[in-house]
C-alpha atoms as an extended CHARMM CRD file, in Angstrom:
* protein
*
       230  EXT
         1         1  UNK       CA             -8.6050000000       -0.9690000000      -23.5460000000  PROA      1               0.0000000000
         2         2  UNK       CA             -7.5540000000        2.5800000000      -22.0000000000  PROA      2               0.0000000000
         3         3  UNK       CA             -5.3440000000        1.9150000000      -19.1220000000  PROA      3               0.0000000000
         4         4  UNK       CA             -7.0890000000        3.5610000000      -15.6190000000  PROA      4               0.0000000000
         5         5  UNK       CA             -4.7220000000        4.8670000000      -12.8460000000  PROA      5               0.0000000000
         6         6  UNK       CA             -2.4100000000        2.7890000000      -10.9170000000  PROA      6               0.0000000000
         7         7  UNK       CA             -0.5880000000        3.5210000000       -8.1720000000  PROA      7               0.0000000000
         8         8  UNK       CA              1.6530000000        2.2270000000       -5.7430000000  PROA      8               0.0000000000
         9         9  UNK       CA              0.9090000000        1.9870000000       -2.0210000000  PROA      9               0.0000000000
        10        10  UNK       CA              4.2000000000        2.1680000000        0.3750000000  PROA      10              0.0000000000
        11        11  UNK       CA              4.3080000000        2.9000000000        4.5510000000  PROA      11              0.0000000000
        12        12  UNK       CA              7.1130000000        4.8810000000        6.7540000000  PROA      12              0.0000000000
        13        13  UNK       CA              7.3630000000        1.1030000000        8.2700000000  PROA      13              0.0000000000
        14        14  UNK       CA              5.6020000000       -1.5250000000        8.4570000000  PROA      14              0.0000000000
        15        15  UNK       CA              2.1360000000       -1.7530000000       11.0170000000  PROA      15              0.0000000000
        16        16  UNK       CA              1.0600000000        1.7620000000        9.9270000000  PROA      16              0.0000000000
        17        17  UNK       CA             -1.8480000000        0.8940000000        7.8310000000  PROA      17              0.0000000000
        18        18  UNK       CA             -1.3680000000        0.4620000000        4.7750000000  PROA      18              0.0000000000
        19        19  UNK       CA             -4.2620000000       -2.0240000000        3.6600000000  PROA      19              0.0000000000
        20        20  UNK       CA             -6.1410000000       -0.1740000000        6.0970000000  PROA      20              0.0000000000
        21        21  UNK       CA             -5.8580000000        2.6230000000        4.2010000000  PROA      21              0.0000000000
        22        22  UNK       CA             -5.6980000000        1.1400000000        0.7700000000  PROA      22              0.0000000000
        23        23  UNK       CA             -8.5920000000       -0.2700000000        1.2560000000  PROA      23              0.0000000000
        24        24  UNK       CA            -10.4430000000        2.9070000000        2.5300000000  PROA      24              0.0000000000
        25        25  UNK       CA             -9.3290000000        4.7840000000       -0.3080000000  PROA      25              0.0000000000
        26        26  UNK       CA            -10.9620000000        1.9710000000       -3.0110000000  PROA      26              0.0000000000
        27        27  UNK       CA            -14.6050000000        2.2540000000       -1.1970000000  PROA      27              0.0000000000
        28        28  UNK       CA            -13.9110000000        6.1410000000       -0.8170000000  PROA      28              0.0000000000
        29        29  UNK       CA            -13.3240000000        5.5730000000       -5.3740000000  PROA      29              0.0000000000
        30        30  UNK       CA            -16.1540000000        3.0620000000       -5.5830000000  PROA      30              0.0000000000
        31        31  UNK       CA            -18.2600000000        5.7950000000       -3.8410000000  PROA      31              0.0000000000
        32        32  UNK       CA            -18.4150000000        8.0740000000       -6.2640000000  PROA      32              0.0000000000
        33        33  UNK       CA            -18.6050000000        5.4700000000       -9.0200000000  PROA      33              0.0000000000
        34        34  UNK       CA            -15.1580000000        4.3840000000      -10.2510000000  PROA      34              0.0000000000
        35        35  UNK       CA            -14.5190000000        0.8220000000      -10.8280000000  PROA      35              0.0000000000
        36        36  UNK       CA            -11.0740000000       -0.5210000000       -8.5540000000  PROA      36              0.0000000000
        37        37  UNK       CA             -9.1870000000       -3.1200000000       -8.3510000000  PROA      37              0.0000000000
        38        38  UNK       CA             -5.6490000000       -4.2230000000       -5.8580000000  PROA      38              0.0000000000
        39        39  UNK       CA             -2.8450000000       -6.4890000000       -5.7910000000  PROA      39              0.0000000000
        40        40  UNK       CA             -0.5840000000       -7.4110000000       -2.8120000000  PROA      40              0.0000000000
        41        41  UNK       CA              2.0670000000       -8.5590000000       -4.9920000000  PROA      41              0.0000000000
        42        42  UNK       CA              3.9040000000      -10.6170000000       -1.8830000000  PROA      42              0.0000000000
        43        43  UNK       CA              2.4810000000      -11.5430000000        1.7550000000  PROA      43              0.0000000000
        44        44  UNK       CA              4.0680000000      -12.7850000000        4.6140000000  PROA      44              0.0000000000
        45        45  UNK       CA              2.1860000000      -13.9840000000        7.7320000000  PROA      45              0.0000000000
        46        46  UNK       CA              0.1080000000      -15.9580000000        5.2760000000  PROA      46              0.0000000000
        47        47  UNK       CA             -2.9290000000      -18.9130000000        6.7100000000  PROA      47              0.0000000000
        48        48  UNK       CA             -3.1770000000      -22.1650000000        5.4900000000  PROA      48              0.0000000000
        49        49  UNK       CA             -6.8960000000      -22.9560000000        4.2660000000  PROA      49              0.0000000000
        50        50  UNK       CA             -8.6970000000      -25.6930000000        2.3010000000  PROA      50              0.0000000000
        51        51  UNK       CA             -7.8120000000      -23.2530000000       -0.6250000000  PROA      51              0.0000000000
        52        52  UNK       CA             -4.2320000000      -22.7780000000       -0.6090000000  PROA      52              0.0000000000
        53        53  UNK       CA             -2.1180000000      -19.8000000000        1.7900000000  PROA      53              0.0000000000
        54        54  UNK       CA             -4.3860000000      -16.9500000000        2.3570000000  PROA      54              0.0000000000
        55        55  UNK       CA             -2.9820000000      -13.1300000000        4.0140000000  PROA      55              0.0000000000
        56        56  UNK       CA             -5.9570000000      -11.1170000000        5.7700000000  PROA      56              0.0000000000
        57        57  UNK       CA             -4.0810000000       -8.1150000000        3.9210000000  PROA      57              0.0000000000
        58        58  UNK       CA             -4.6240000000       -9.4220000000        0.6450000000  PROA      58              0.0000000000
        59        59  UNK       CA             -8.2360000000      -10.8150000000        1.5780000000  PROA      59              0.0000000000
        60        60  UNK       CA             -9.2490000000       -7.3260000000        2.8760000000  PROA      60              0.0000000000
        61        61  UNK       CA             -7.8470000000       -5.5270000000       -0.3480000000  PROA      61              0.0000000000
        62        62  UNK       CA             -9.8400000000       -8.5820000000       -2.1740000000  PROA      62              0.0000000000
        63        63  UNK       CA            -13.1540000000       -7.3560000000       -0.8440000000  PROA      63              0.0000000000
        64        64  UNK       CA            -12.8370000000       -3.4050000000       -0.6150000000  PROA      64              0.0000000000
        65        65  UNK       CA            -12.2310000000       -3.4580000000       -4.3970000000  PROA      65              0.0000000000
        66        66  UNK       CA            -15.0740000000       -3.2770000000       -7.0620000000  PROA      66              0.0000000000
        67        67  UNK       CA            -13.7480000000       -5.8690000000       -9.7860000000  PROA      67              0.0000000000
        68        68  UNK       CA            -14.0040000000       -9.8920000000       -8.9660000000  PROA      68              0.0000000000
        69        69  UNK       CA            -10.1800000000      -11.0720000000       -9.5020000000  PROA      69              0.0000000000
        70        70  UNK       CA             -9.5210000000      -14.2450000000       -8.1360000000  PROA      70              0.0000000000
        71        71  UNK       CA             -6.8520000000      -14.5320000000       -4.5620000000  PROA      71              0.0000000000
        72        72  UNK       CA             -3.6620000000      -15.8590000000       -6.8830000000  PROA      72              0.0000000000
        73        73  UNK       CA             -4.1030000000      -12.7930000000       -9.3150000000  PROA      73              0.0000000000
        74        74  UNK       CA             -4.6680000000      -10.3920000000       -6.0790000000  PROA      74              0.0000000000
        75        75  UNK       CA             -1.9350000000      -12.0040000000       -3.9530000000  PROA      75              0.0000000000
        76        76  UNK       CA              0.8700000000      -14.0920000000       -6.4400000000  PROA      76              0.0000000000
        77        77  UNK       CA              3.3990000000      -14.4770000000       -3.8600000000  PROA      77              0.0000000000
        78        78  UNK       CA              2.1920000000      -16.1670000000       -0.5390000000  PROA      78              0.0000000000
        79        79  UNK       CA              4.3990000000      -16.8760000000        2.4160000000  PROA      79              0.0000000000
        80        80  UNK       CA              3.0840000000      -18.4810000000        5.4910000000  PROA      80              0.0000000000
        81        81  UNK       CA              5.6790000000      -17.2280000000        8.4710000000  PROA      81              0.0000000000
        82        82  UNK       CA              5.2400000000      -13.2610000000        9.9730000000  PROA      82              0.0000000000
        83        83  UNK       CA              8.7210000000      -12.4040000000        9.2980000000  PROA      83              0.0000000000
        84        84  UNK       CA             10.5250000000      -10.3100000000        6.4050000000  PROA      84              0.0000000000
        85        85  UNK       CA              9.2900000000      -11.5480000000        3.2130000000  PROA      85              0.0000000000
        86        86  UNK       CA             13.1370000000      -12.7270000000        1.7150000000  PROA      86              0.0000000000
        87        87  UNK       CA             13.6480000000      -14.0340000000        4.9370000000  PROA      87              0.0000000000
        88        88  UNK       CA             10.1050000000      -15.9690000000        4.4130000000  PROA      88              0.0000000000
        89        89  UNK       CA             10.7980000000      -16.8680000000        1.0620000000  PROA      89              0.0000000000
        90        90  UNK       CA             14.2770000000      -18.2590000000        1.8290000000  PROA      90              0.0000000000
        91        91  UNK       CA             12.7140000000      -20.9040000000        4.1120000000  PROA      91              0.0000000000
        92        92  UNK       CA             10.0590000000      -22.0110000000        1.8980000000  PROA      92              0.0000000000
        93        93  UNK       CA             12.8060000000      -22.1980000000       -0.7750000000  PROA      93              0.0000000000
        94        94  UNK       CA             11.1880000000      -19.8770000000       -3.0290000000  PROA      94              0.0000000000
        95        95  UNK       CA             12.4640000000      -17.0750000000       -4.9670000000  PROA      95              0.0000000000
        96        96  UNK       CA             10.3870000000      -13.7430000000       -5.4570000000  PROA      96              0.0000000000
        97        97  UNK       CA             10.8780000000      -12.4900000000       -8.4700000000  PROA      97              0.0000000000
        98        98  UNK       CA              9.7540000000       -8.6410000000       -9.7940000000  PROA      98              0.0000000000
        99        99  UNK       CA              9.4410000000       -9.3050000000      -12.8610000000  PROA      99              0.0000000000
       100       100  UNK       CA              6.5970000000      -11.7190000000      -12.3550000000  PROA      100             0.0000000000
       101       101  UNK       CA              5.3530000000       -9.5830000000       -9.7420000000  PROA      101             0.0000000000
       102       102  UNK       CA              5.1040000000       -6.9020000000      -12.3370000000  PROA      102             0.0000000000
       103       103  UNK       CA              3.9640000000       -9.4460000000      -15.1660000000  PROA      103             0.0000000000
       104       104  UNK       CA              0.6510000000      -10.1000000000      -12.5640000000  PROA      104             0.0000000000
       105       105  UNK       CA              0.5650000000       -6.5120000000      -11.4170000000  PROA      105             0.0000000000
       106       106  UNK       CA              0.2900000000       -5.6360000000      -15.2870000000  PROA      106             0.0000000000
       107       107  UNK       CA             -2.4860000000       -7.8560000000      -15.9010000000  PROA      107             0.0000000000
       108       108  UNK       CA             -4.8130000000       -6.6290000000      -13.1500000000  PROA      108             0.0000000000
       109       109  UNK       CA             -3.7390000000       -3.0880000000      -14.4500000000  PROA      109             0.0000000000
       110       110  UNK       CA             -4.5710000000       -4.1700000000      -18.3030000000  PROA      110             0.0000000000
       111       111  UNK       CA             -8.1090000000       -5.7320000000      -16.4040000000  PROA      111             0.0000000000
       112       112  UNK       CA            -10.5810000000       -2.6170000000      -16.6460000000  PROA      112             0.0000000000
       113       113  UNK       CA            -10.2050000000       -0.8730000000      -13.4260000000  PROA      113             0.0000000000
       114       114  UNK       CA            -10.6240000000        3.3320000000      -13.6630000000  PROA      114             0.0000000000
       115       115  UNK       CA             -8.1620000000        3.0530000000      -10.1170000000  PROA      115             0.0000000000
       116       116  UNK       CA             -5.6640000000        0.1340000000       -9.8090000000  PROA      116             0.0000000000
       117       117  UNK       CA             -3.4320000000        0.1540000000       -6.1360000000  PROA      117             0.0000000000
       118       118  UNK       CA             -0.2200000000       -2.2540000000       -5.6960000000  PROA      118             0.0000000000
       119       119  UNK       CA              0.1250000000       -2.0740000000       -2.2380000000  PROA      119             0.0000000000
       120       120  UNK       CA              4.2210000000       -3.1880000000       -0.9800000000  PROA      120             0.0000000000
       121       121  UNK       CA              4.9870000000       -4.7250000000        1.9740000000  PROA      121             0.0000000000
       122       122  UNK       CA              6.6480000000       -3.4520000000        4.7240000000  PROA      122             0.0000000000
       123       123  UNK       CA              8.4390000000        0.2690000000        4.0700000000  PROA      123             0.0000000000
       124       124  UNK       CA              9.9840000000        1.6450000000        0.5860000000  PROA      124             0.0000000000
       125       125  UNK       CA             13.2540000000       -0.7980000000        0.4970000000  PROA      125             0.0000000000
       126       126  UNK       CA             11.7370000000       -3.8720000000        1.8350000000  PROA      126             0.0000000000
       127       127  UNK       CA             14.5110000000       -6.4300000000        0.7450000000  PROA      127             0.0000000000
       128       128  UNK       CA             13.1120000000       -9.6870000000       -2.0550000000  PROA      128             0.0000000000
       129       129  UNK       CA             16.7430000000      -11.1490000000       -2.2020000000  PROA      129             0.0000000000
       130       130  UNK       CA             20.4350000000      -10.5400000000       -1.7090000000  PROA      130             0.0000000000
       131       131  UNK       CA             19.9030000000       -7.4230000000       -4.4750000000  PROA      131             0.0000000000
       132       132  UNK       CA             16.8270000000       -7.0180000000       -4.9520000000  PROA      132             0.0000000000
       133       133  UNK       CA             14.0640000000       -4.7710000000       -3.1430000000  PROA      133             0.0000000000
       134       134  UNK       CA             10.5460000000       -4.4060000000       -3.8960000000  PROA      134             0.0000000000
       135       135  UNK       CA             10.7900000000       -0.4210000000       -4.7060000000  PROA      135             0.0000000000
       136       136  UNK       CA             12.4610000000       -2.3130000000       -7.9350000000  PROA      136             0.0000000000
       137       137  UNK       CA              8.3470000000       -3.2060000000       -8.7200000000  PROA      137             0.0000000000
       138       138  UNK       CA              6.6670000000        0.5300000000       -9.1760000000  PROA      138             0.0000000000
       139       139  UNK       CA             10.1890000000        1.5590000000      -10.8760000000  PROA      139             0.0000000000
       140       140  UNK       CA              9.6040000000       -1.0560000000      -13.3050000000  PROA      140             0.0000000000
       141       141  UNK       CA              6.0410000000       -0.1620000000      -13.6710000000  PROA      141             0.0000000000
       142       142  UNK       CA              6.5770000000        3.8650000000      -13.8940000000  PROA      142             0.0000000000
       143       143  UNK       CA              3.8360000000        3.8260000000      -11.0940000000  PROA      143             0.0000000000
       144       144  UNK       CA              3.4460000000        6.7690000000       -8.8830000000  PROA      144             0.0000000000
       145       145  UNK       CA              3.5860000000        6.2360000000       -5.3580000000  PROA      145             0.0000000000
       146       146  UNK       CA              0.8670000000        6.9790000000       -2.4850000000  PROA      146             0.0000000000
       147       147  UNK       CA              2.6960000000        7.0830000000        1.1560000000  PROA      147             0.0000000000
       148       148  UNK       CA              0.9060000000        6.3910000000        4.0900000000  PROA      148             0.0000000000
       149       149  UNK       CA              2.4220000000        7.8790000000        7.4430000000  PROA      149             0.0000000000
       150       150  UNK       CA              1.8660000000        6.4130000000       10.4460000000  PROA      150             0.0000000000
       151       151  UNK       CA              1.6130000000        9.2740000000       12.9730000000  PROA      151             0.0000000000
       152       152  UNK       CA              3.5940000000        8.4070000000       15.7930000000  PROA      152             0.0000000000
       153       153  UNK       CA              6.4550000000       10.1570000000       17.0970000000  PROA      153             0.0000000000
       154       154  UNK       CA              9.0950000000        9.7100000000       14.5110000000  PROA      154             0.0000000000
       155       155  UNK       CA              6.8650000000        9.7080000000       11.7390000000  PROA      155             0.0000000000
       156       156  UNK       CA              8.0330000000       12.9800000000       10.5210000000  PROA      156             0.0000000000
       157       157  UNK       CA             11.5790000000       11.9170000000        9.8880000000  PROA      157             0.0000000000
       158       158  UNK       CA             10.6250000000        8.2040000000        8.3860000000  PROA      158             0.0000000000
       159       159  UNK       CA              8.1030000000       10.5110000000        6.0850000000  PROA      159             0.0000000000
       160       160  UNK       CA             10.8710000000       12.9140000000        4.7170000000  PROA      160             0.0000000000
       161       161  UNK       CA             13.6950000000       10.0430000000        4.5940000000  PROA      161             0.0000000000
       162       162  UNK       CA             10.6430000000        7.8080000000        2.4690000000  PROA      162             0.0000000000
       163       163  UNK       CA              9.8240000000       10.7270000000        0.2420000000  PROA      163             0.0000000000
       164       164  UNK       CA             13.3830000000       11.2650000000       -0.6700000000  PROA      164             0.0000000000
       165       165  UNK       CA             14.0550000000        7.8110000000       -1.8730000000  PROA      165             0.0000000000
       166       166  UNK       CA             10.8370000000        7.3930000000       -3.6440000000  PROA      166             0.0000000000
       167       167  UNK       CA             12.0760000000       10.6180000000       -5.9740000000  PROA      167             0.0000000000
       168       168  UNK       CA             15.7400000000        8.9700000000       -5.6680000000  PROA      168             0.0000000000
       169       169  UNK       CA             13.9780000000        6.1380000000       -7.6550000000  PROA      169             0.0000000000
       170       170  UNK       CA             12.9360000000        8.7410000000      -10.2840000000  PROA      170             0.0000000000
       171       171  UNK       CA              9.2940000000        8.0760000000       -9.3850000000  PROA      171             0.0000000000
       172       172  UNK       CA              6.4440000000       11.0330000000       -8.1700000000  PROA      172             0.0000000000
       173       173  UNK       CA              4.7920000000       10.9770000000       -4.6960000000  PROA      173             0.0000000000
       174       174  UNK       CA              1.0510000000       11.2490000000       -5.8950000000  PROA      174             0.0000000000
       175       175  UNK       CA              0.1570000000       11.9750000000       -2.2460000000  PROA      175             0.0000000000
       176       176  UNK       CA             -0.0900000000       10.9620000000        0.9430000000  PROA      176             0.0000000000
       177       177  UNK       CA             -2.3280000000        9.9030000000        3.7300000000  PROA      177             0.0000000000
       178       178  UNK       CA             -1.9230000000       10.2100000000        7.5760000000  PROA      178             0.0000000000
       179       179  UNK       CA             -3.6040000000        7.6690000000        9.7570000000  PROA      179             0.0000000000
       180       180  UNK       CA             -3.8620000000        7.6480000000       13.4170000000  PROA      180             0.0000000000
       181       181  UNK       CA             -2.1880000000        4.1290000000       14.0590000000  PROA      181             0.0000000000
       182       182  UNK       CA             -2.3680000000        5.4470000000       17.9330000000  PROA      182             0.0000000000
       183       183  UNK       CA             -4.4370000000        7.4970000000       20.1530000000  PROA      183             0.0000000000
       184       184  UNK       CA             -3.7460000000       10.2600000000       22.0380000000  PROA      184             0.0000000000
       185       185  UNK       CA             -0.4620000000       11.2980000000       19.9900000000  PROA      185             0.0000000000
       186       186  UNK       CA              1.1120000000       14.5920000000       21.3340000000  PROA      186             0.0000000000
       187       187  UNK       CA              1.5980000000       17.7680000000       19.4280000000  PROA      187             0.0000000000
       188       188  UNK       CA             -0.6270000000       16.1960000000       16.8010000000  PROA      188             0.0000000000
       189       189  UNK       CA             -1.8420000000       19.1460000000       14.4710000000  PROA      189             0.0000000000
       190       190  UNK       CA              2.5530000000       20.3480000000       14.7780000000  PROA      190             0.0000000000
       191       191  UNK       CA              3.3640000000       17.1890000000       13.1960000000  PROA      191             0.0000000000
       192       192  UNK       CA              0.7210000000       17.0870000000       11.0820000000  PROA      192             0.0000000000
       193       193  UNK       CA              1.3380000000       20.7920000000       10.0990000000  PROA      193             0.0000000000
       194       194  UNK       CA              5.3740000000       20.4400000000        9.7980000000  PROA      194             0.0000000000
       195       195  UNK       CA              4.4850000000       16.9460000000        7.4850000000  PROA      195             0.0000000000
       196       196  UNK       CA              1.9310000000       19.1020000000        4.8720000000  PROA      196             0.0000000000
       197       197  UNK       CA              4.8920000000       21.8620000000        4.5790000000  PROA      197             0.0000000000
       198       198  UNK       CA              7.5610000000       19.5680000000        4.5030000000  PROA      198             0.0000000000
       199       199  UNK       CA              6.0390000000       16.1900000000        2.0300000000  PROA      199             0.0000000000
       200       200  UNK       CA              5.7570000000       17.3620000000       -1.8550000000  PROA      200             0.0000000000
       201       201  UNK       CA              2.6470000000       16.1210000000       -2.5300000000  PROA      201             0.0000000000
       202       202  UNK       CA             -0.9200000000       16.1360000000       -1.5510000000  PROA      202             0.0000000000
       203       203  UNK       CA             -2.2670000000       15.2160000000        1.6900000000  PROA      203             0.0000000000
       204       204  UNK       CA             -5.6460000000       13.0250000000        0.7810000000  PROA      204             0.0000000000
       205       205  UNK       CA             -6.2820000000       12.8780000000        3.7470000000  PROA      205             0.0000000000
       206       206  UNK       CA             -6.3510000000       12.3870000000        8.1460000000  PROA      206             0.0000000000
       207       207  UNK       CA             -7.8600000000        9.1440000000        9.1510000000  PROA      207             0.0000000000
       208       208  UNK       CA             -8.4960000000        9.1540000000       12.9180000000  PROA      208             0.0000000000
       209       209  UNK       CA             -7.5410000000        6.6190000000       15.0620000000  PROA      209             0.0000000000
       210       210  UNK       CA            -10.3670000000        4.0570000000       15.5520000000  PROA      210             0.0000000000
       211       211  UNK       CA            -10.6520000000        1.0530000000       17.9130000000  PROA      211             0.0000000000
       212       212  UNK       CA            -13.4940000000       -0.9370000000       14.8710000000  PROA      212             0.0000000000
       213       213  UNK       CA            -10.5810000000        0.0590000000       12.2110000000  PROA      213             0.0000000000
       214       214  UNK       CA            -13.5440000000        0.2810000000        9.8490000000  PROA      214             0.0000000000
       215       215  UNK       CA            -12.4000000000        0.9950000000        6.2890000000  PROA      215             0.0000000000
       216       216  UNK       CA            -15.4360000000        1.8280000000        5.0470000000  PROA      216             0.0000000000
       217       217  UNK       CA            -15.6440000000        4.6080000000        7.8390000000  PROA      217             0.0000000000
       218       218  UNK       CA            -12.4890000000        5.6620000000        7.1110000000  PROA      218             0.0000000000
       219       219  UNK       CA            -12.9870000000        6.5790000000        3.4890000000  PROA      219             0.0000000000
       220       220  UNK       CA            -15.0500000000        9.0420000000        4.3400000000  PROA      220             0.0000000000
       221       221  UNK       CA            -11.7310000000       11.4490000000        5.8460000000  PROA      221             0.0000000000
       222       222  UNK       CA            -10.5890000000       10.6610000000        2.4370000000  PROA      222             0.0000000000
       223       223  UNK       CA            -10.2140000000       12.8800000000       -0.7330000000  PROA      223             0.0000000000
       224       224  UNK       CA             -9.1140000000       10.4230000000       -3.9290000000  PROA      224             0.0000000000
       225       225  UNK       CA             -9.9190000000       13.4610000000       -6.2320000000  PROA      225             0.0000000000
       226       226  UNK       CA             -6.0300000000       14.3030000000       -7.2240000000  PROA      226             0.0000000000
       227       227  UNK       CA             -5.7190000000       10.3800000000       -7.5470000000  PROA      227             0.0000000000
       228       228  UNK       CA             -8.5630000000       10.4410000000      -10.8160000000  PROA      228             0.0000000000
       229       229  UNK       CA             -8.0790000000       11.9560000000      -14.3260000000  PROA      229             0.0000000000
       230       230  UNK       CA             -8.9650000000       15.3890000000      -14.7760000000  PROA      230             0.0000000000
């Protein structure tokens, strides 16, 4: 089976919307016909349920996309405190490893999906262990790498510092997405401006800030187009 497109989802820092986003840009794919699927490869801030640890992040991502993979497969590494995952990990005496993270991530890719997205956790060198971070996972995988921006002030700086260590890594910025974690930001269409000169990719798109934080509505201020083959 012909492999679809995968790509990696990363965040200037964390609470800037990533599975908000990710999961706006699989119904803004399943629009138009293409078949989707996610993984959140490791969770913190995880819920316990009659059916094991669940993460909201991992549920969301779970129901935006078009394929029926069950929770482990979607979300193989679940930690129950909101902290930093290693930190989470440590205390539940686990170990997250990347090569079973990409091992999982692999076999959702390998599943049939035209548009597979791995979203991270946290920023670009989110920390698994005493040497090991999870940009290690879309190195391993040769994935390229969507980067959503949180616009708030600052952003423009995290952006251009996150951009240069994602082609450190040897890997391609496919594009990237600002969304409106805030209202009301000032000098909005400057930053916004500076960020499409400045980033080396493709902006896909400006999600306005919305108190419903509907992800359905928000793949409509979405263009997945330079995401899809040819």
């Amino acid at each position: 089976m012909a492999l679809g497109r995968s790509y990696f989802v990363t965040g200037t820092d964390t609470e800037v919307g990533k599975t908000f986003v990710s999961a706006a840009l699989l119904t803004a794919a399943a629009n138009v016909g293409v078949q989707t699927a996610a993984v959140k490869p490791v969770a913190s801030g995880c819920e316990q349920t009659e059916h094991g640890l669940r993460n909201e992040d991992a549920l969301l991502l779970q129901e935006a996309m078009t394929l029926q993979l069950p929770y482990q497969q979607v979300n193989p590494f679940a930690l129950e405190p909101a902290i930093a995952p290693h930190i989470a990990a440590i205390e539940a005496g686990k170990q997250l490893n990347v090569s079973r993270m990409a091992g999982v991530c692999r076999g959702v890719m390998c599943a049939g999906a035209d548009l597979v997205l791995i979203e991270g956790a946290g920023g670009w060198r989110t920390p698994l262990g005493p040497r090991a971070f999870l940009s290690q996972l879309p190195r391993e995988l040769n994935t390229p790498v969507i980067l959503v921006v949180g616009m708030q002030l600052g952003c423009i700086n995290h952006a251009l510092l996150t951009a240069e260590a994602i082609r450190h890594d040897g890997l391609p910025l496919a594009g990237w997405v600002a969304n409106f974690v805030r209202p009301g930001m000032a000098r909005a269409e400057e930053n916004l401006a500076t960020l499409e000169a400045l980033l080396p990719a493709p902006l896909l798109g400006v999600v306005p800030h919305s108190e419903s934080r509907d992800y359905r509505e928000a793949a409509q201020h979405l263009d997945i187009r330079p995401l899809l083959p040819a």
